[in-house]
């Protein structure tokens, strides 16, 4: 998608963007494109249960004309430790939405964002990219410790210490890498409103941790509950395809 506000002759900032195919990362991709970034999208096939999000990531990459889209296989199910890579995911019907995030849920994948950002950093350095975009969120999220500002700030320091680009730029008094997290302080409703304004079709995104074989959302997991509440807060119709539940 061409951004008319960016002159054709302008050199775009190269940016590696973590693209899962979910609501947040799809909004992030649309936003990066609208800001004139040359996007290099990185998607992980880590044997997650909600594998239909990989198809969603491909659709998003095509829709926003990213410069390159790499799907990297990384079997985190070998380690275990997360319901996202195990056989089933427990559903919490009792915790009120406002209390989600007060404890670390079973869907936490050990060190996932640390692993993902490390590989995104290697990808960025190989492509001459100076930005790493990630759709972490500290408001409407599930309590993951690797979504916090402290983690992002610390990893950015590491990125500029542990790379050749970081060392060479430091000699010239410059920072080689910046981690961009524009969604971190936004509510889910605000993110949906932003993406809608940018032209995101949320029917093409996947949030559910336990969709069926047809890609329909369960409507009961934390991700589904937060997503549905986001559309309600944004006062927009929820285009998600849900599994029909028998009464």
Short mmCIF file of N, CA, C and O in Angstrom, two decimals, residues 52-176:
data_model
loop_
_atom_site.label_atom_id
_atom_site.label_comp_id
_atom_site.label_asym_id
_atom_site.label_seq_id
_atom_site.Cartn_x
_atom_site.Cartn_y
_atom_site.Cartn_z
N UNK A 52 -3.62 -21.29 12.62
CA UNK A 52 -4.29 -20.55 11.55
C UNK A 52 -3.84 -19.09 11.54
O UNK A 52 -4.06 -18.38 10.55
N UNK A 53 -3.19 -18.63 12.62
CA UNK A 53 -2.68 -17.26 12.62
C UNK A 53 -1.54 -17.11 11.61
O UNK A 53 -1.26 -16.00 11.15
N UNK A 54 -0.89 -18.20 11.25
CA UNK A 54 0.16 -18.13 10.22
C UNK A 54 -0.43 -17.73 8.88
O UNK A 54 0.17 -16.94 8.13
N UNK A 55 -1.60 -18.26 8.55
CA UNK A 55 -2.28 -17.87 7.32
C UNK A 55 -2.67 -16.38 7.38
O UNK A 55 -2.58 -15.67 6.38
N UNK A 56 -3.10 -15.95 8.56
CA UNK A 56 -3.46 -14.54 8.73
C UNK A 56 -2.25 -13.64 8.53
O UNK A 56 -2.35 -12.56 7.95
N UNK A 57 -1.08 -14.09 9.00
CA UNK A 57 0.14 -13.31 8.81
C UNK A 57 0.48 -13.16 7.34
O UNK A 57 0.89 -12.08 6.88
N UNK A 58 0.31 -14.24 6.57
CA UNK A 58 0.55 -14.17 5.12
C UNK A 58 -0.40 -13.16 4.47
O UNK A 58 0.02 -12.37 3.60
N UNK A 59 -1.66 -13.17 4.89
CA UNK A 59 -2.62 -12.22 4.31
C UNK A 59 -2.24 -10.79 4.63
O UNK A 59 -2.32 -9.90 3.77
N UNK A 60 -1.81 -10.56 5.86
CA UNK A 60 -1.43 -9.21 6.27
C UNK A 60 -0.21 -8.73 5.50
O UNK A 60 -0.16 -7.58 5.03
N UNK A 61 0.79 -9.59 5.37
CA UNK A 61 2.00 -9.21 4.65
C UNK A 61 1.69 -8.85 3.19
O UNK A 61 2.25 -7.89 2.64
N UNK A 62 0.78 -9.61 2.58
CA UNK A 62 0.39 -9.31 1.20
C UNK A 62 -0.42 -8.03 1.11
O UNK A 62 -0.22 -7.20 0.20
N UNK A 63 -1.32 -7.83 2.07
CA UNK A 63 -2.19 -6.65 2.06
C UNK A 63 -1.39 -5.36 2.17
O UNK A 63 -1.70 -4.36 1.51
N UNK A 64 -0.34 -5.36 2.97
CA UNK A 64 0.42 -4.13 3.22
C UNK A 64 1.74 -4.09 2.45
O UNK A 64 2.59 -3.24 2.72
N UNK A 65 1.89 -4.99 1.49
CA UNK A 65 3.02 -4.95 0.56
C UNK A 65 4.36 -4.83 1.27
O UNK A 65 5.17 -3.94 0.98
N UNK A 66 4.61 -5.72 2.22
CA UNK A 66 5.88 -5.66 2.93
C UNK A 66 7.03 -6.00 1.97
O UNK A 66 6.84 -6.70 0.97
N UNK A 67 8.21 -5.50 2.28
CA UNK A 67 9.37 -5.71 1.40
C UNK A 67 9.78 -7.18 1.38
O UNK A 67 10.22 -7.70 0.35
N UNK A 68 9.62 -7.84 2.53
CA UNK A 68 9.98 -9.25 2.65
C UNK A 68 9.23 -9.85 3.82
O UNK A 68 9.01 -9.17 4.83
N UNK A 69 8.82 -11.09 3.68
CA UNK A 69 8.12 -11.78 4.77
C UNK A 69 8.76 -13.14 4.97
O UNK A 69 8.74 -13.99 4.08
N UNK A 70 9.35 -13.33 6.13
CA UNK A 70 9.99 -14.60 6.46
C UNK A 70 9.18 -15.30 7.55
O UNK A 70 8.82 -14.68 8.56
N UNK A 71 8.87 -16.57 7.33
CA UNK A 71 8.24 -17.40 8.35
C UNK A 71 9.32 -18.36 8.86
O UNK A 71 9.80 -19.21 8.10
N UNK A 72 9.69 -18.21 10.10
CA UNK A 72 10.79 -18.97 10.68
C UNK A 72 10.25 -20.07 11.57
O UNK A 72 9.47 -19.80 12.50
N UNK A 73 10.64 -21.30 11.30
CA UNK A 73 10.21 -22.44 12.11
C UNK A 73 11.09 -22.56 13.35
O UNK A 73 12.32 -22.55 13.25
N UNK A 74 10.42 -22.67 14.48
CA UNK A 74 11.13 -22.73 15.77
C UNK A 74 10.25 -23.53 16.72
O UNK A 74 9.27 -23.03 17.23
N UNK A 75 10.58 -24.77 16.94
CA UNK A 75 9.69 -25.67 17.67
C UNK A 75 9.84 -25.51 19.19
O UNK A 75 10.57 -26.24 19.84
N UNK A 76 9.09 -24.55 19.73
CA UNK A 76 9.13 -24.33 21.18
C UNK A 76 8.35 -25.39 21.95
O UNK A 76 8.45 -25.45 23.18
N UNK A 77 7.59 -26.22 21.24
CA UNK A 77 6.87 -27.29 21.93
C UNK A 77 7.83 -28.33 22.50
O UNK A 77 7.47 -29.09 23.40
N UNK A 78 9.05 -28.36 21.99
CA UNK A 78 10.06 -29.28 22.53
C UNK A 78 10.38 -28.94 23.98
O UNK A 78 10.70 -29.83 24.78
N UNK A 79 10.29 -27.66 24.32
CA UNK A 79 10.53 -27.24 25.70
C UNK A 79 9.28 -27.42 26.56
O UNK A 79 9.37 -27.75 27.73
N UNK A 80 8.09 -27.19 25.96
CA UNK A 80 6.85 -27.22 26.74
C UNK A 80 6.74 -26.01 27.64
O UNK A 80 7.35 -24.98 27.40
N UNK A 81 5.96 -26.16 28.69
CA UNK A 81 5.84 -25.08 29.66
C UNK A 81 4.79 -24.05 29.34
O UNK A 81 4.67 -23.03 30.04
N UNK A 82 4.00 -24.27 28.28
CA UNK A 82 2.96 -23.31 27.91
C UNK A 82 1.77 -24.04 27.32
O UNK A 82 1.93 -24.98 26.53
N UNK A 83 0.58 -23.58 27.67
CA UNK A 83 -0.62 -24.19 27.11
C UNK A 83 -0.76 -23.86 25.62
O UNK A 83 -1.52 -24.52 24.91
N UNK A 84 -0.03 -22.86 25.12
CA UNK A 84 -0.12 -22.53 23.70
C UNK A 84 0.58 -23.57 22.83
O UNK A 84 0.31 -23.66 21.63
N UNK A 85 1.49 -24.33 23.42
CA UNK A 85 2.17 -25.37 22.66
C UNK A 85 1.82 -26.76 23.15
O UNK A 85 2.29 -27.75 22.58
N UNK A 86 1.02 -26.86 24.21
CA UNK A 86 0.61 -28.16 24.74
C UNK A 86 -0.69 -28.63 24.09
O UNK A 86 -1.23 -27.96 23.21
N UNK A 87 -1.21 -29.73 24.57
CA UNK A 87 -2.38 -30.35 23.93
C UNK A 87 -3.66 -29.55 24.10
O UNK A 87 -4.54 -29.58 23.24
N UNK A 88 -3.80 -28.85 25.20
CA UNK A 88 -5.04 -28.12 25.44
C UNK A 88 -4.75 -26.86 26.24
O UNK A 88 -3.71 -26.74 26.88
N UNK A 89 -5.69 -25.94 26.20
CA UNK A 89 -5.54 -24.71 26.94
C UNK A 89 -6.71 -24.55 27.90
O UNK A 89 -7.87 -24.66 27.50
N UNK A 90 -6.44 -24.36 29.19
CA UNK A 90 -7.54 -24.20 30.13
C UNK A 90 -8.27 -22.89 29.89
O UNK A 90 -7.66 -21.88 29.51
N UNK A 91 -9.58 -22.91 30.07
CA UNK A 91 -10.40 -21.73 29.86
C UNK A 91 -10.85 -21.19 31.21
O UNK A 91 -11.39 -21.92 32.03
N UNK A 92 -10.60 -19.91 31.42
CA UNK A 92 -10.96 -19.24 32.67
C UNK A 92 -12.23 -18.43 32.43
O UNK A 92 -12.20 -17.40 31.76
N UNK A 93 -13.36 -18.91 32.97
CA UNK A 93 -14.62 -18.21 32.80
C UNK A 93 -14.90 -17.24 33.95
O UNK A 93 -15.82 -16.43 33.86
N UNK A 94 -14.12 -17.32 35.00
CA UNK A 94 -14.47 -16.62 36.24
C UNK A 94 -13.74 -15.30 36.45
O UNK A 94 -14.31 -14.35 37.00
N UNK A 95 -12.50 -15.17 36.03
CA UNK A 95 -11.74 -13.96 36.28
C UNK A 95 -12.33 -12.79 35.49
O UNK A 95 -12.42 -12.85 34.26
N UNK A 96 -12.74 -11.71 36.16
CA UNK A 96 -13.26 -10.54 35.44
C UNK A 96 -12.18 -9.95 34.53
O UNK A 96 -10.99 -10.06 34.82
N UNK A 97 -12.60 -9.35 33.43
CA UNK A 97 -11.65 -8.80 32.48
C UNK A 97 -10.67 -7.83 33.13
O UNK A 97 -9.49 -7.81 32.80
N UNK A 98 -11.17 -7.03 34.07
CA UNK A 98 -10.29 -6.03 34.69
C UNK A 98 -9.22 -6.65 35.56
O UNK A 98 -8.25 -5.97 35.93
N UNK A 99 -9.34 -7.94 35.87
CA UNK A 99 -8.34 -8.61 36.71
C UNK A 99 -7.42 -9.53 35.90
O UNK A 99 -6.48 -10.09 36.46
N UNK A 100 -7.72 -9.67 34.60
CA UNK A 100 -6.82 -10.44 33.75
C UNK A 100 -5.48 -9.70 33.68
O UNK A 100 -5.42 -8.51 33.44
N UNK A 101 -4.41 -10.38 33.88
CA UNK A 101 -3.10 -9.75 33.87
C UNK A 101 -2.50 -9.60 35.25
O UNK A 101 -1.34 -9.20 35.39
N UNK A 102 -3.28 -9.91 36.30
CA UNK A 102 -2.76 -9.79 37.65
C UNK A 102 -1.84 -10.97 38.00
O UNK A 102 -1.07 -10.90 38.95
N UNK A 103 -1.95 -12.04 37.24
CA UNK A 103 -1.03 -13.17 37.41
C UNK A 103 -0.63 -13.68 36.04
O UNK A 103 -1.33 -13.45 35.05
N UNK A 104 0.50 -14.34 35.98
CA UNK A 104 1.00 -14.83 34.70
C UNK A 104 0.20 -16.08 34.31
O UNK A 104 0.17 -17.05 35.07
N UNK A 105 -0.45 -16.07 33.15
CA UNK A 105 -1.34 -17.19 32.78
C UNK A 105 -0.59 -18.38 32.20
O UNK A 105 0.61 -18.31 31.90
N UNK A 106 -1.30 -19.48 32.04
CA UNK A 106 -0.70 -20.69 31.49
C UNK A 106 -0.30 -20.52 30.03
O UNK A 106 0.51 -21.30 29.51
N UNK A 107 -0.85 -19.52 29.34
CA UNK A 107 -0.52 -19.29 27.94
C UNK A 107 0.83 -18.61 27.76
O UNK A 107 1.30 -18.47 26.62
N UNK A 108 1.46 -18.22 28.85
CA UNK A 108 2.80 -17.65 28.77
C UNK A 108 3.77 -18.68 28.19
O UNK A 108 3.85 -19.81 28.66
N UNK A 109 4.48 -18.28 27.14
CA UNK A 109 5.50 -19.14 26.53
C UNK A 109 6.86 -18.69 27.07
O UNK A 109 7.24 -17.53 26.89
N UNK A 110 7.60 -19.56 27.77
CA UNK A 110 8.84 -19.16 28.41
C UNK A 110 9.79 -18.40 27.48
O UNK A 110 10.19 -18.91 26.43
N UNK A 111 10.08 -17.15 27.88
CA UNK A 111 11.06 -16.29 27.19
C UNK A 111 10.72 -16.03 25.73
O UNK A 111 11.61 -15.70 24.94
N UNK A 112 9.46 -16.12 25.35
CA UNK A 112 9.10 -16.01 23.92
C UNK A 112 9.57 -14.70 23.29
O UNK A 112 10.22 -14.72 22.24
N UNK A 113 9.24 -13.57 23.90
CA UNK A 113 9.62 -12.30 23.28
C UNK A 113 11.12 -12.08 23.30
O UNK A 113 11.66 -11.40 22.41
N UNK A 114 11.80 -12.64 24.29
CA UNK A 114 13.26 -12.55 24.30
C UNK A 114 13.84 -13.31 23.11
O UNK A 114 14.74 -12.82 22.41
N UNK A 115 13.33 -14.50 22.87
CA UNK A 115 13.77 -15.31 21.73
C UNK A 115 13.40 -14.63 20.42
O UNK A 115 14.24 -14.49 19.51
N UNK A 116 12.15 -14.17 20.31
CA UNK A 116 11.70 -13.56 19.07
C UNK A 116 12.47 -12.29 18.74
O UNK A 116 12.87 -12.06 17.59
N UNK A 117 12.68 -11.43 19.74
CA UNK A 117 13.40 -10.19 19.49
C UNK A 117 14.87 -10.44 19.16
O UNK A 117 15.47 -9.70 18.38
N UNK A 118 15.45 -11.48 19.76
CA UNK A 118 16.83 -11.81 19.44
C UNK A 118 16.98 -12.18 17.96
O UNK A 118 17.90 -11.73 17.28
N UNK A 119 16.05 -12.98 17.47
CA UNK A 119 16.09 -13.38 16.06
C UNK A 119 15.72 -12.20 15.15
O UNK A 119 16.28 -12.05 14.06
N UNK A 120 14.79 -11.36 15.61
CA UNK A 120 14.44 -10.16 14.84
C UNK A 120 15.64 -9.22 14.75
O UNK A 120 15.86 -8.56 13.73
N UNK A 121 16.43 -9.16 15.82
CA UNK A 121 17.63 -8.33 15.83
C UNK A 121 18.65 -8.83 14.80
O UNK A 121 19.25 -8.05 14.05
N UNK A 122 18.84 -10.14 14.75
CA UNK A 122 19.75 -10.72 13.75
C UNK A 122 19.25 -10.42 12.34
O UNK A 122 20.05 -10.09 11.43
N UNK A 123 17.96 -10.54 12.12
CA UNK A 123 17.35 -10.25 10.83
C UNK A 123 17.56 -8.77 10.48
O UNK A 123 17.95 -8.43 9.35
N UNK A 124 17.33 -7.89 11.45
CA UNK A 124 17.48 -6.45 11.22
C UNK A 124 18.92 -6.10 10.84
O UNK A 124 19.15 -5.33 9.89
N UNK A 125 19.88 -6.66 11.56
CA UNK A 125 21.27 -6.34 11.26
C UNK A 125 21.66 -6.83 9.87
O UNK A 125 22.39 -6.16 9.14
N UNK A 126 21.15 -7.98 9.48
CA UNK A 126 21.48 -8.53 8.16
C UNK A 126 20.87 -7.73 7.03
O UNK A 126 21.38 -7.72 5.91
N UNK A 127 19.76 -7.02 7.30
CA UNK A 127 19.08 -6.24 6.27
C UNK A 127 19.39 -4.74 6.37
O UNK A 127 18.89 -3.95 5.57
N UNK A 128 20.18 -4.34 7.33
CA UNK A 128 20.48 -2.92 7.50
C UNK A 128 19.31 -2.14 8.06
O UNK A 128 19.19 -0.93 7.82
N UNK A 129 18.45 -2.82 8.80
CA UNK A 129 17.28 -2.17 9.40
C UNK A 129 17.66 -1.57 10.76
O UNK A 129 18.45 -2.15 11.50
N UNK A 130 17.09 -0.42 11.08
CA UNK A 130 17.43 0.27 12.32
C UNK A 130 16.31 0.20 13.35
O UNK A 130 16.50 0.64 14.49
N UNK A 131 15.16 -0.33 12.97
CA UNK A 131 14.02 -0.40 13.89
C UNK A 131 13.50 -1.82 14.01
O UNK A 131 13.48 -2.57 13.03
N UNK A 132 13.06 -2.16 15.22
CA UNK A 132 12.36 -3.41 15.48
C UNK A 132 10.98 -3.04 16.04
O UNK A 132 10.90 -2.43 17.10
N UNK A 133 9.94 -3.38 15.31
CA UNK A 133 8.57 -3.07 15.73
C UNK A 133 7.94 -4.31 16.35
O UNK A 133 7.98 -5.40 15.78
N UNK A 134 7.34 -4.13 17.53
CA UNK A 134 6.68 -5.24 18.21
C UNK A 134 5.40 -4.72 18.87
O UNK A 134 5.38 -3.63 19.45
N UNK A 135 4.33 -5.50 18.78
CA UNK A 135 3.02 -5.05 19.25
C UNK A 135 2.72 -5.38 20.70
O UNK A 135 1.59 -5.78 21.01
N UNK A 136 3.70 -5.22 21.57
CA UNK A 136 3.44 -5.48 22.99
C UNK A 136 2.48 -4.44 23.55
O UNK A 136 2.41 -3.32 23.08
N UNK A 137 1.74 -4.86 24.58
CA UNK A 137 0.74 -3.99 25.18
C UNK A 137 0.71 -4.20 26.68
O UNK A 137 0.77 -5.33 27.16
N UNK A 138 0.65 -3.11 27.44
CA UNK A 138 0.69 -3.19 28.89
C UNK A 138 -0.66 -2.95 29.55
O UNK A 138 -0.76 -3.00 30.78
N UNK A 139 -1.68 -2.67 28.77
CA UNK A 139 -2.99 -2.34 29.35
C UNK A 139 -3.96 -3.51 29.21
O UNK A 139 -4.32 -4.16 30.18
N UNK A 140 -4.38 -3.80 27.98
CA UNK A 140 -5.29 -4.93 27.75
C UNK A 140 -4.46 -6.14 27.34
O UNK A 140 -4.38 -6.51 26.17
N UNK A 141 -3.81 -6.77 28.30
CA UNK A 141 -2.95 -7.91 28.00
C UNK A 141 -3.12 -8.95 29.09
O UNK A 141 -3.87 -8.76 30.04
N UNK A 142 -2.41 -10.06 28.94
CA UNK A 142 -2.64 -11.19 29.84
C UNK A 142 -1.58 -11.36 30.92
O UNK A 142 -1.44 -12.44 31.49
N UNK A 143 -0.81 -10.34 31.21
CA UNK A 143 0.14 -10.42 32.31
C UNK A 143 1.49 -10.99 31.96
O UNK A 143 2.23 -11.45 32.83
N UNK A 144 1.86 -10.96 30.68
CA UNK A 144 3.14 -11.51 30.27
C UNK A 144 4.28 -10.57 30.70
O UNK A 144 4.26 -9.38 30.38
N UNK A 145 5.30 -11.09 31.38
CA UNK A 145 6.39 -10.22 31.84
C UNK A 145 7.22 -9.64 30.71
O UNK A 145 7.84 -8.58 30.88
N UNK A 146 7.23 -10.28 29.55
CA UNK A 146 8.03 -9.78 28.44
C UNK A 146 7.25 -8.83 27.52
O UNK A 146 7.62 -8.62 26.36
N UNK A 147 6.19 -8.23 28.08
CA UNK A 147 5.47 -7.16 27.39
C UNK A 147 5.68 -5.82 28.09
O UNK A 147 5.17 -4.80 27.63
N UNK A 148 6.42 -5.84 29.19
CA UNK A 148 6.58 -4.63 30.00
C UNK A 148 7.62 -3.68 29.42
O UNK A 148 8.58 -4.10 28.75
N UNK A 149 7.46 -2.40 29.69
CA UNK A 149 8.39 -1.37 29.22
C UNK A 149 9.80 -1.64 29.70
O UNK A 149 10.77 -1.44 28.94
N UNK A 150 9.94 -2.12 30.94
CA UNK A 150 11.28 -2.39 31.48
C UNK A 150 12.02 -3.41 30.62
O UNK A 150 13.23 -3.29 30.39
N UNK A 151 11.30 -4.41 30.17
CA UNK A 151 11.92 -5.43 29.33
C UNK A 151 12.34 -4.85 27.98
O UNK A 151 13.46 -5.09 27.50
N UNK A 152 11.45 -4.09 27.35
CA UNK A 152 11.74 -3.51 26.04
C UNK A 152 12.95 -2.57 26.11
O UNK A 152 13.85 -2.62 25.26
N UNK A 153 12.98 -1.72 27.13
CA UNK A 153 14.10 -0.78 27.28
C UNK A 153 15.41 -1.52 27.49
O UNK A 153 16.46 -1.14 26.95
N UNK A 154 15.37 -2.59 28.28
CA UNK A 154 16.57 -3.37 28.55
C UNK A 154 17.05 -4.09 27.30
O UNK A 154 18.25 -4.14 27.01
N UNK A 155 16.11 -4.64 26.53
CA UNK A 155 16.51 -5.35 25.31
C UNK A 155 17.09 -4.37 24.29
O UNK A 155 18.03 -4.73 23.56
N UNK A 156 16.57 -3.17 24.23
CA UNK A 156 17.12 -2.18 23.30
C UNK A 156 18.58 -1.88 23.63
O UNK A 156 19.42 -1.75 22.73
N UNK A 157 18.88 -1.78 24.92
CA UNK A 157 20.27 -1.57 25.33
C UNK A 157 21.14 -2.75 24.89
O UNK A 157 22.25 -2.57 24.40
N UNK A 158 20.62 -3.96 25.08
CA UNK A 158 21.35 -5.15 24.66
C UNK A 158 21.60 -5.13 23.15
O UNK A 158 22.71 -5.45 22.69
N UNK A 159 20.59 -4.75 22.39
CA UNK A 159 20.72 -4.73 20.93
C UNK A 159 21.84 -3.81 20.48
O UNK A 159 22.55 -4.10 19.50
N UNK A 160 22.01 -2.72 21.18
CA UNK A 160 23.03 -1.76 20.80
C UNK A 160 24.40 -2.07 21.39
O UNK A 160 25.40 -1.45 21.01
N UNK A 161 24.45 -3.06 22.29
CA UNK A 161 25.72 -3.51 22.86
C UNK A 161 26.28 -4.76 22.19
O UNK A 161 27.49 -4.93 22.07
N UNK A 162 25.39 -5.63 21.75
CA UNK A 162 25.79 -6.99 21.37
C UNK A 162 25.87 -7.22 19.86
O UNK A 162 25.86 -8.36 19.42
N UNK A 163 25.92 -6.15 19.07
CA UNK A 163 25.95 -6.29 17.62
C UNK A 163 27.07 -5.45 17.02
O UNK A 163 27.51 -4.46 17.61
N UNK A 164 27.52 -5.83 15.84
CA UNK A 164 28.54 -5.05 15.14
C UNK A 164 28.01 -3.66 14.81
O UNK A 164 28.71 -2.66 14.98
N UNK A 165 26.74 -3.62 14.34
CA UNK A 165 26.15 -2.33 14.01
C UNK A 165 26.09 -1.43 15.24
O UNK A 165 26.32 -0.22 15.16
N UNK A 166 25.78 -2.03 16.40
CA UNK A 166 25.73 -1.26 17.63
C UNK A 166 27.07 -0.68 18.00
O UNK A 166 27.18 0.51 18.37
N UNK A 167 28.12 -1.48 17.90
CA UNK A 167 29.47 -1.03 18.24
C UNK A 167 29.94 0.07 17.28
O UNK A 167 30.47 1.11 17.70
N UNK A 168 29.73 -0.15 15.98
CA UNK A 168 30.20 0.83 15.00
C UNK A 168 29.44 2.14 15.09
O UNK A 168 30.04 3.22 14.93
N UNK A 169 28.15 2.09 15.35
CA UNK A 169 27.38 3.32 15.49
C UNK A 169 27.72 4.06 16.77
O UNK A 169 27.72 5.28 16.81
N UNK A 170 28.03 3.30 17.83
CA UNK A 170 28.39 3.93 19.11
C UNK A 170 29.65 4.78 18.96
O UNK A 170 29.78 5.83 19.60
N UNK A 171 30.58 4.35 18.13
CA UNK A 171 31.81 5.12 17.90
C UNK A 171 31.51 6.48 17.30
O UNK A 171 32.26 7.44 17.51
N UNK A 172 30.42 6.55 16.54
CA UNK A 172 30.01 7.80 15.92
C UNK A 172 28.96 8.54 16.74
O UNK A 172 28.41 9.55 16.29
N UNK A 173 28.71 8.02 17.94
CA UNK A 173 27.74 8.67 18.83
C UNK A 173 26.30 8.45 18.44
O UNK A 173 25.43 9.24 18.80
N UNK A 174 26.04 7.36 17.71
CA UNK A 174 24.69 7.07 17.25
C UNK A 174 24.19 5.76 17.84
O UNK A 174 24.99 4.90 18.22
N UNK A 175 22.88 5.63 17.86
CA UNK A 175 22.25 4.39 18.28
C UNK A 175 21.87 3.59 17.04
O UNK A 175 21.23 4.11 16.14
N UNK A 176 22.29 2.33 16.99
CA UNK A 176 22.05 1.51 15.79
C UNK A 176 20.61 1.01 15.71
O UNK A 176 20.04 0.94 14.61
#
